[in-house]
Amino acid sequence: MTRTVYVNGEYLPETEAKVSVFDRGFLFADGVYEVTSVLDGKLVDFDGHAKRLERSLNELEMKAPATSDELLEIHRELVAKNGIDEGLVYLQITRGAPGDRDFAYPAADVPPTLVLFTQNKPGLADNPTAKTGIKVISVPDVRWGRRDIKTVQLLYPSMGKMMAKAAGCDDAWMVEDGKVTEGTSNNAYIVKGNKIITRELSTDILHGITRAAVLQMAREAQMEVEERAFTIDEAQSADEAFFTSASAFVMPVVEIDGVPVAGGKPGPIAARLREIYIDESRKVAL
Ligand code: PLP
């Protein structure tokens, strides 16, 4: 089936959708994005993603091409048109196509580019990997200093995933000044005793929407949460390790740099948080 995608006001077959070669997303990675998961044909944490998008746009002085309500409508329309039950909606906004290449931002009358498409992922909730966990390597975090803005500058995270693959692993956790910042496309956690530990929010990491929801649910379930940075050594000797993201929810990490975490088996806290997050998300999805 040909996918229907959205480009600048139009729903089009993916084969007919076009963006200019002068688009600043293409030339300068001058764009922001969001990925929202779909469960039971409904959007998970949409409000959180819409708010973060607004923040990313503001931080970069980029115009919003649509209101949050309009974006919700487009998300829903695409989910319906593509018959998505479980999957993802990708949204990207760039500073538009001024018709030439110039480092300076274009004039205010250049409209931003808005693109959305769906990815069908049956089995997103019932992902068998959640039962076995994943293996990560550590790599130096050499990204720019505003990781709190969700930009499309994703080359280093891609390189990190390739380094992980080359090492026979699934993902990379990035390390700066001796402490883990985050995964290539996820937030990183360890568990010590009953305490869930994850790096505090700053410009060093993306403020994960799944992170916010999972920490709130953990606190509501009387679990202890400590927001602070941790080292790879500490993670290797932790009782559990896991990550969160909109596309993987809560995912156990069972090996770090070749060292098994807690005997190389997913732990009960990650499993419980995954269950709570998916159950609660289903209830309030839009
Ligand atoms: N950190 C980084 C670097 C990411 O790219 C992502 C998601 O793409 C996350 C964390 C997790 O954020 P969210 O839970 O909003 O998907």
PDB file of C-alpha atoms in Angstrom, residues 7-8 18-34 53 56-57 60-66 90-98 105-108 110-116 150-153:
ATOM      1  CA  VAL A   7       3.412  18.109   3.041  1.00  0.00           C
ATOM      2  CA  ASN A   8       2.560  21.787   3.516  1.00  0.00           C
ATOM      3  CA  LYS A  18       8.230  16.843  -2.639  1.00  0.00           C
ATOM      4  CA  VAL A  19      10.370  19.325  -0.708  1.00  0.00           C
ATOM      5  CA  SER A  20      12.638  21.900  -2.373  1.00  0.00           C
ATOM      6  CA  VAL A  21      16.407  21.297  -2.759  1.00  0.00           C
ATOM      7  CA  PHE A  22      16.774  24.742  -1.114  1.00  0.00           C
ATOM      8  CA  ASP A  23      14.945  23.634   2.008  1.00  0.00           C
ATOM      9  CA  ARG A  24      16.993  24.616   5.057  1.00  0.00           C
ATOM     10  CA  GLY A  25      16.264  21.281   6.679  1.00  0.00           C
ATOM     11  CA  PHE A  26      18.153  19.637   3.809  1.00  0.00           C
ATOM     12  CA  LEU A  27      20.962  22.224   3.532  1.00  0.00           C
ATOM     13  CA  PHE A  28      21.556  23.204   7.189  1.00  0.00           C
ATOM     14  CA  ALA A  29      19.694  20.637   9.343  1.00  0.00           C
ATOM     15  CA  ASP A  30      17.683  23.757  10.239  1.00  0.00           C
ATOM     16  CA  GLY A  31      14.656  21.855  11.438  1.00  0.00           C
ATOM     17  CA  VAL A  32      12.971  20.313  14.437  1.00  0.00           C
ATOM     18  CA  TYR A  33      10.952  17.141  14.773  1.00  0.00           C
ATOM     19  CA  GLU A  34       8.752  14.994  16.990  1.00  0.00           C
ATOM     20  CA  LEU A  53       7.712  21.136  19.644  1.00  0.00           C
ATOM     21  CA  SER A  56      11.986  23.804  20.151  1.00  0.00           C
ATOM     22  CA  LEU A  57      10.507  26.275  17.631  1.00  0.00           C
ATOM     23  CA  LEU A  60      15.266  28.551  17.338  1.00  0.00           C
ATOM     24  CA  GLU A  61      13.026  31.554  16.539  1.00  0.00           C
ATOM     25  CA  MET A  62      11.247  29.448  13.965  1.00  0.00           C
ATOM     26  CA  LYS A  63       7.644  30.071  12.940  1.00  0.00           C
ATOM     27  CA  ALA A  64       4.997  27.497  13.794  1.00  0.00           C
ATOM     28  CA  PRO A  65       3.205  26.483  10.579  1.00  0.00           C
ATOM     29  CA  ALA A  66       0.100  25.301  12.467  1.00  0.00           C
ATOM     30  CA  TYR A  90       6.929  11.527  12.437  1.00  0.00           C
ATOM     31  CA  LEU A  91       6.614  15.315  12.197  1.00  0.00           C
ATOM     32  CA  GLN A  92       9.249  17.710  10.911  1.00  0.00           C
ATOM     33  CA  ILE A  93       9.255  21.478  10.626  1.00  0.00           C
ATOM     34  CA  THR A  94      12.056  23.330   8.882  1.00  0.00           C
ATOM     35  CA  ARG A  95      12.778  27.009   8.367  1.00  0.00           C
ATOM     36  CA  GLY A  96      11.556  26.605   4.804  1.00  0.00           C
ATOM     37  CA  ALA A  97      13.038  27.058   1.349  1.00  0.00           C
ATOM     38  CA  PRO A  98      14.212  30.608   0.592  1.00  0.00           C
ATOM     39  CA  TYR A 105      17.926  33.028   8.305  1.00  0.00           C
ATOM     40  CA  PRO A 106      15.539  33.885   5.457  1.00  0.00           C
ATOM     41  CA  ALA A 107      13.067  36.781   5.463  1.00  0.00           C
ATOM     42  CA  ALA A 108      10.028  36.427   7.693  1.00  0.00           C
ATOM     43  CA  VAL A 110       9.400  32.484   3.824  1.00  0.00           C
ATOM     44  CA  PRO A 111       6.931  29.876   5.101  1.00  0.00           C
ATOM     45  CA  PRO A 112       8.231  26.987   7.219  1.00  0.00           C
ATOM     46  CA  THR A 113       8.055  23.491   5.731  1.00  0.00           C
ATOM     47  CA  LEU A 114       5.758  21.032   7.502  1.00  0.00           C
ATOM     48  CA  VAL A 115       6.046  17.316   6.775  1.00  0.00           C
ATOM     49  CA  LEU A 116       4.399  14.378   8.537  1.00  0.00           C
ATOM     50  CA  LYS A 150      14.896  18.385  19.257  1.00  0.00           C
ATOM     51  CA  THR A 151      16.642  19.226  15.978  1.00  0.00           C
ATOM     52  CA  VAL A 152      17.142  17.009  12.947  1.00  0.00           C
ATOM     53  CA  GLN A 153      20.949  17.089  13.411  1.00  0.00           C
TER      54      GLN A 153
END
